[in-house]
Short mmCIF file of C-alpha atoms in Angstrom, two decimals:
data_model
loop_
_atom_site.label_atom_id
_atom_site.label_comp_id
_atom_site.label_asym_id
_atom_site.label_seq_id
_atom_site.Cartn_x
_atom_site.Cartn_y
_atom_site.Cartn_z
CA UNK H 1 5.46 28.38 -31.85
CA UNK H 2 3.55 31.26 -33.35
CA UNK H 3 -0.20 31.20 -33.86
CA UNK H 4 -0.94 31.04 -37.59
CA UNK H 5 -3.98 32.70 -39.18
CA UNK H 6 -6.68 30.62 -40.85
CA UNK H 7 -5.69 29.77 -44.42
CA UNK H 8 -1.94 30.18 -43.78
CA UNK H 9 0.27 28.22 -46.15
CA UNK H 10 3.78 26.84 -45.78
CA UNK H 11 3.14 25.62 -42.22
CA UNK H 12 4.79 22.30 -41.34
CA UNK H 13 3.11 20.16 -38.72
CA UNK H 14 5.07 17.23 -37.35
CA UNK H 15 3.19 14.55 -35.46
CA UNK H 16 5.03 12.05 -33.31
CA UNK H 17 3.57 8.54 -33.19
CA UNK H 18 4.96 7.98 -29.72
CA UNK H 19 7.05 5.19 -28.29
CA UNK H 20 6.24 1.47 -28.46
CA UNK H 21 6.92 -1.36 -26.05
CA UNK H 22 6.41 -5.00 -27.02
CA UNK H 23 7.31 -8.24 -25.31
CA UNK H 24 5.77 -11.22 -23.59
CA UNK H 25 4.46 -12.36 -20.22
CA UNK H 26 5.79 -15.61 -18.77
CA UNK H 27 5.10 -17.61 -15.64
CA UNK H 28 8.01 -17.24 -13.20
CA UNK H 29 7.82 -20.88 -12.11
CA UNK H 30 7.16 -22.72 -15.38
CA UNK H 31 8.61 -20.23 -17.93
CA UNK H 32 5.45 -20.80 -19.99
CA UNK H 33 3.70 -17.99 -21.84
CA UNK H 34 0.72 -16.46 -20.06
CA UNK H 35 -2.17 -15.85 -22.48
CA UNK H 36 -5.17 -13.55 -22.04
CA UNK H 37 -3.75 -11.48 -19.20
CA UNK H 38 -4.43 -7.75 -19.14
CA UNK H 39 -1.60 -5.25 -18.69
CA UNK H 40 -1.53 -1.54 -17.96
CA UNK H 41 1.14 0.99 -18.91
CA UNK H 42 1.01 4.22 -16.94
CA UNK H 43 3.00 7.40 -16.99
CA UNK H 44 2.85 9.48 -13.81
CA UNK H 45 4.18 12.57 -15.58
CA UNK H 46 1.90 12.43 -18.60
CA UNK H 47 -0.97 11.29 -16.37
CA UNK H 48 -1.93 8.70 -18.94
CA UNK H 49 -2.69 4.99 -18.93
CA UNK H 50 -3.06 2.42 -21.68
CA UNK H 51 -4.22 -1.20 -21.45
CA UNK H 52 -3.72 -4.27 -23.63
CA UNK H 53 -4.15 -8.05 -23.37
CA UNK H 54 -1.64 -10.76 -24.21
CA UNK H 55 -2.32 -13.07 -27.15
CA UNK H 56 -2.17 -16.90 -27.17
CA UNK H 57 1.66 -16.78 -27.05
CA UNK H 58 1.74 -14.30 -24.16
CA UNK H 59 2.84 -11.48 -26.48
CA UNK H 60 1.75 -7.86 -26.10
CA UNK H 61 2.39 -4.45 -27.62
CA UNK H 62 1.77 -0.92 -26.43
CA UNK H 63 1.97 1.68 -29.21
CA UNK H 64 1.72 5.46 -28.92
CA UNK H 65 3.20 5.74 -25.42
CA UNK H 66 4.38 9.11 -24.19
CA UNK H 67 8.07 9.79 -23.62
CA UNK H 68 9.39 9.48 -20.08
CA UNK H 69 8.92 6.81 -17.44
CA UNK H 70 6.33 4.12 -18.12
CA UNK H 71 5.29 1.69 -15.37
CA UNK H 72 3.81 -1.72 -16.30
CA UNK H 73 1.47 -3.78 -14.14
CA UNK H 74 -0.61 -6.93 -14.48
CA UNK H 75 -4.38 -6.51 -14.11
CA UNK H 76 -5.29 -9.92 -12.75
CA UNK H 77 -6.97 -11.09 -9.55
CA UNK H 78 -4.30 -13.71 -8.80
CA UNK H 79 -1.11 -12.85 -10.70
CA UNK H 80 1.53 -10.31 -9.73
CA UNK H 81 4.69 -9.08 -11.42
CA UNK H 82 7.59 -10.98 -9.86
CA UNK H 83 9.64 -7.85 -9.13
CA UNK H 84 8.60 -4.73 -7.22
CA UNK H 85 7.82 -2.91 -10.44
CA UNK H 86 8.67 -2.83 -14.10
CA UNK H 87 9.51 0.61 -15.41
CA UNK H 88 11.25 1.81 -18.55
CA UNK H 89 12.46 5.22 -19.70
CA UNK H 90 11.29 5.99 -23.22
CA UNK H 91 12.31 8.55 -25.82
CA UNK H 92 9.50 10.04 -27.93
CA UNK H 93 9.82 7.56 -30.82
CA UNK H 94 11.68 4.69 -29.16
CA UNK H 95 10.86 1.02 -29.77
CA UNK H 96 11.53 -1.65 -27.13
CA UNK H 97 10.60 -5.05 -28.53
CA UNK H 98 11.91 -7.50 -25.92
CA UNK H 99 10.36 -6.60 -22.55
CA UNK H 100 9.76 -9.75 -20.52
CA UNK H 101 7.26 -9.53 -17.69
CA UNK H 102 7.56 -12.46 -15.30
CA UNK H 103 4.49 -13.18 -13.16
CA UNK H 104 3.65 -15.43 -10.24
CA UNK H 105 0.61 -16.19 -8.12
CA UNK H 106 0.40 -13.47 -5.50
CA UNK H 107 -0.21 -13.56 -1.77
CA UNK H 108 -3.66 -13.31 -0.21
CA UNK H 109 -5.32 -11.84 2.85
CA UNK H 110 -8.58 -13.26 4.20
CA UNK H 111 -10.77 -12.12 7.04
CA UNK H 112 -14.21 -11.36 8.31
CA UNK H 113 -16.09 -8.19 9.18
CA UNK H 114 -18.63 -8.75 11.93
CA UNK H 115 -20.61 -7.05 14.67
CA UNK H 116 -18.59 -7.49 17.84
CA UNK H 117 -21.67 -7.78 20.08
CA UNK H 118 -23.72 -10.22 17.98
CA UNK H 119 -20.97 -11.96 15.96
CA UNK H 120 -23.16 -11.45 12.86
CA UNK H 121 -21.21 -10.92 9.65
CA UNK H 122 -21.55 -7.58 7.88
CA UNK H 123 -22.49 -7.86 4.21
CA UNK H 124 -21.30 -5.61 1.35
CA UNK H 125 -18.38 -3.90 3.09
CA UNK H 126 -15.63 -2.83 0.68
CA UNK H 127 -12.19 -3.99 1.82
CA UNK H 128 -9.22 -2.33 0.14
CA UNK H 129 -5.51 -3.16 0.27
CA UNK H 130 -3.21 -0.31 -0.80
CA UNK H 131 0.56 -0.85 -0.90
CA UNK H 132 2.42 1.51 1.39
CA UNK H 133 5.16 3.72 -0.09
CA UNK H 134 4.33 2.94 -3.76
CA UNK H 135 2.39 5.97 -5.05
CA UNK H 136 1.71 4.52 -8.52
CA UNK H 137 0.41 1.15 -7.29
CA UNK H 138 -3.27 0.29 -7.65
CA UNK H 139 -5.41 -0.77 -4.71
CA UNK H 140 -7.03 -4.19 -4.64
CA UNK H 141 -10.65 -4.19 -3.52
CA UNK H 142 -13.21 -6.84 -2.64
CA UNK H 143 -16.63 -6.81 -0.98
CA UNK H 144 -17.59 -8.95 1.98
CA UNK H 145 -20.08 -11.75 1.36
CA UNK H 146 -23.36 -12.28 3.23
CA UNK H 147 -21.49 -13.75 6.23
CA UNK H 148 -18.92 -10.91 6.28
CA UNK H 149 -16.00 -12.89 4.81
CA UNK H 150 -13.55 -11.48 2.26
CA UNK H 151 -10.53 -12.70 0.30
CA UNK H 152 -8.01 -10.31 -1.26
CA UNK H 153 -5.84 -12.15 -3.80
CA UNK H 154 -2.94 -11.30 -6.08
CA UNK H 155 -0.96 -9.17 -3.65
CA UNK H 156 2.76 -8.50 -4.08
CA UNK H 157 5.05 -8.96 -1.12
CA UNK H 158 5.16 -5.87 1.05
CA UNK H 159 3.26 -3.79 3.56
CA UNK H 160 -0.36 -2.86 2.90
CA UNK H 161 -2.89 -0.57 4.49
CA UNK H 162 -6.21 -2.45 4.77
#
């Protein structure tokens, strides 16, 4: 593409609206729609993310996504996507209108941070669980309470670094 001088005429500019993905979120066990759950679409190559929330019928739409691989995840303290990951390959103006994301209540890890000598709980320590071998996965974080206890919820099956 050549640089055009100010005031040039006869220049065509074509804007691409991007790809769109629509679908619904359902509970793996009951097959019922899951309303008011937040989702994230992320593209590791375009280094972009987009978020949306399901409506009363569990429906969602992402518009203006970049071409390439898009990964979808649930942003919820308790729910997890029932498979390891949901990814789709998109062309620049492609429409997918039937993506079904099945979710379930995730696993949890509980524990306590304390002083070994006094057995007094340590308050306000950030505990993080990061999935091993999944570079695009988000960490889950919680903070210990006044007695040093913590509860990490909504974890997928797998190995984590705490």
